Amino acid sequence: MNARILPYVLILPVTLFLGVFFVYPFVLVAQQAFSTGAGLTMDNFREVVGYWKFPISLKNTLLLAALVVPVQLALSLLMATMVSRMNRGRDMVLYIWTIPLGISDLAAGIIWLAIFDQSGFLNSMMSGLGLVDRPVNFLSYQHPGIVFAAIALAEIWRATAIMLVILVAGIGLIPREYYEAAEVFGASRWKQFLRITLPLLRPSLQTALILRVVLAFEVFAVVAALGGTLFPVLMGEIYSYQFSLQNNGAAAALALIVLAISIAFTLIILRVLRVPKGASI
């Protein structure tokens, strides 16, 4: 086969897959968002933005992402550094820490529901210690802070492993000679982390943060399990428009708004953590 044609032949299956399952559905969603019976219009966007739940769901989604993503980044950096320095038991520890990756979003929410529910572990423990006389309904409108904390804890537990795997792979690409040279010159572990690990881990940090931020804006099942309608988020409103209200145009419009927010934050991350052109490890 001609060497010039071979690369195009190799990427043809992936191109067809993306075209059929991503580009074509996106075109259909965009068509629904910008059209009504009267033709092309912005009415669906006006309806979505003007709905009283939109600012609340937007604020909740941003607050959740603002809390969860930095905590997950710090935890994944700490865990990845610990794993990379282990000589024995490294694979077992990494396997245990990545177990949540095999658990679906809804299952993770139900697991944490079993902790915060009235008949759950937390109430049982508090009753056993004599701290309460009767079960407390933590996940109610009376305790919005606890609902938010429960959702945040469930998300941190469920999705930190996504960033961990990426960062462990990135640290594994850093040559050990850099650390050995730093030790010869008396650099502490903290200085090695700041001067070697973080700068050379920038491409992996880009990937991990972009993936995690995008997924943070798509959180739904965990919120549905723990917060229900008490903690509205953008993806929950998309589900409500599509299946409860049967308003396909409004659901498509809100989906495009979430996409625009994700793209905006992706560009910000790429700008802040930009890798110099031609840089390599």
mmCIF file of C-alpha atoms in Angstrom, residues 21-113:
data_model
loop_
_atom_site.group_PDB
_atom_site.id
_atom_site.type_symbol
_atom_site.label_atom_id
_atom_site.label_comp_id
_atom_site.label_asym_id
_atom_site.label_seq_id
_atom_site.Cartn_x
_atom_site.Cartn_y
_atom_site.Cartn_z
ATOM 1 C CA PHE A 21 -21.645 8.501 17.196
ATOM 2 C CA PHE A 22 -20.437 12.034 18.005
ATOM 3 C CA VAL A 23 -20.590 14.487 15.096
ATOM 4 C CA TYR A 24 -23.970 13.366 13.743
ATOM 5 C CA PRO A 25 -25.703 13.367 17.181
ATOM 6 C CA PHE A 26 -24.159 16.783 17.903
ATOM 7 C CA VAL A 27 -25.614 18.176 14.669
ATOM 8 C CA LEU A 28 -29.044 16.799 15.598
ATOM 9 C CA VAL A 29 -28.848 18.311 19.104
ATOM 10 C CA ALA A 30 -27.779 21.683 17.698
ATOM 11 C CA GLN A 31 -30.649 21.550 15.219
ATOM 12 C CA GLN A 32 -33.125 20.871 18.027
ATOM 13 C CA ALA A 33 -31.666 23.637 20.181
ATOM 14 C CA PHE A 34 -31.874 26.355 17.523
ATOM 15 C CA SER A 35 -35.158 25.410 15.895
ATOM 16 C CA THR A 36 -38.836 25.371 16.754
ATOM 17 C CA GLY A 37 -41.972 25.173 14.672
ATOM 18 C CA ALA A 38 -41.259 28.724 13.474
ATOM 19 C CA GLY A 39 -37.766 27.925 12.180
ATOM 20 C CA LEU A 40 -34.371 28.980 13.514
ATOM 21 C CA THR A 41 -34.689 30.850 16.795
ATOM 22 C CA MET A 42 -33.110 31.413 20.216
ATOM 23 C CA ASP A 43 -36.373 30.772 22.061
ATOM 24 C CA ASN A 44 -35.159 27.511 23.597
ATOM 25 C CA PHE A 45 -32.136 29.261 25.101
ATOM 26 C CA ARG A 46 -34.300 32.106 26.418
ATOM 27 C CA GLU A 47 -36.672 29.602 27.994
ATOM 28 C CA VAL A 48 -33.851 27.675 29.665
ATOM 29 C CA VAL A 49 -31.981 30.725 30.952
ATOM 30 C CA GLY A 50 -35.168 32.408 32.119
ATOM 31 C CA TYR A 51 -36.346 29.406 34.151
ATOM 32 C CA TRP A 52 -36.018 30.000 37.906
ATOM 33 C CA LYS A 53 -34.047 26.783 38.457
ATOM 34 C CA PHE A 54 -31.299 27.642 35.961
ATOM 35 C CA PRO A 55 -29.241 30.022 38.161
ATOM 36 C CA ILE A 56 -29.596 27.641 41.113
ATOM 37 C CA SER A 57 -28.497 24.587 39.137
ATOM 38 C CA LEU A 58 -25.637 26.559 37.545
ATOM 39 C CA LYS A 59 -24.457 27.787 40.952
ATOM 40 C CA ASN A 60 -24.672 24.292 42.473
ATOM 41 C CA THR A 61 -22.751 22.754 39.577
ATOM 42 C CA LEU A 62 -19.999 25.380 39.746
ATOM 43 C CA LEU A 63 -19.752 25.152 43.550
ATOM 44 C CA LEU A 64 -19.505 21.379 43.410
ATOM 45 C CA ALA A 65 -16.805 21.515 40.744
ATOM 46 C CA ALA A 66 -14.932 24.266 42.610
ATOM 47 C CA LEU A 67 -14.772 22.106 45.749
ATOM 48 C CA VAL A 68 -14.365 18.629 44.317
ATOM 49 C CA VAL A 69 -11.778 19.199 41.565
ATOM 50 C CA PRO A 70 -9.089 20.949 43.690
ATOM 51 C CA VAL A 71 -9.470 18.370 46.473
ATOM 52 C CA GLN A 72 -9.197 15.532 43.960
ATOM 53 C CA LEU A 73 -6.149 17.158 42.362
ATOM 54 C CA ALA A 74 -4.371 17.462 45.721
ATOM 55 C CA LEU A 75 -5.287 13.904 46.731
ATOM 56 C CA SER A 76 -4.301 12.395 43.384
ATOM 57 C CA LEU A 77 -0.943 14.225 43.418
ATOM 58 C CA LEU A 78 -0.244 12.993 46.940
ATOM 59 C CA MET A 79 -1.311 9.433 46.170
ATOM 60 C CA ALA A 80 0.558 9.315 42.857
ATOM 61 C CA THR A 81 3.755 10.574 44.520
ATOM 62 C CA MET A 82 3.422 7.988 47.284
ATOM 63 C CA VAL A 83 2.838 5.157 44.806
ATOM 64 C CA SER A 84 5.762 6.200 42.607
ATOM 65 C CA ARG A 85 8.141 6.035 45.579
ATOM 66 C CA MET A 86 7.006 2.602 46.777
ATOM 67 C CA ASN A 87 9.329 -0.341 46.150
ATOM 68 C CA ARG A 88 7.061 -3.118 47.424
ATOM 69 C CA GLY A 89 3.300 -3.507 47.279
ATOM 70 C CA ARG A 90 2.942 -0.743 44.689
ATOM 71 C CA ASP A 91 0.606 -2.668 42.396
ATOM 72 C CA MET A 92 -1.634 -3.778 45.263
ATOM 73 C CA VAL A 93 -1.983 -0.263 46.688
ATOM 74 C CA LEU A 94 -2.706 1.175 43.244
ATOM 75 C CA TYR A 95 -5.286 -1.540 42.612
ATOM 76 C CA ILE A 96 -7.077 -0.812 45.896
ATOM 77 C CA TRP A 97 -7.105 2.934 45.267
ATOM 78 C CA THR A 98 -8.552 2.501 41.779
ATOM 79 C CA ILE A 99 -11.408 0.173 42.801
ATOM 80 C CA PRO A 100 -13.955 3.076 42.615
ATOM 81 C CA LEU A 101 -13.241 3.288 38.876
ATOM 82 C CA GLY A 102 -15.168 0.044 38.441
ATOM 83 C CA ILE A 103 -18.235 1.380 40.254
ATOM 84 C CA SER A 104 -20.911 3.239 38.336
ATOM 85 C CA ASP A 105 -21.995 6.737 39.326
ATOM 86 C CA LEU A 106 -25.383 5.591 40.568
ATOM 87 C CA ALA A 107 -23.897 2.694 42.553
ATOM 88 C CA ALA A 108 -21.462 5.104 44.209
ATOM 89 C CA GLY A 109 -24.369 7.363 45.142
ATOM 90 C CA ILE A 110 -26.303 4.448 46.625
ATOM 91 C CA ILE A 111 -23.246 3.359 48.639
ATOM 92 C CA TRP A 112 -23.007 6.794 50.218
ATOM 93 C CA LEU A 113 -26.777 6.897 50.633
#
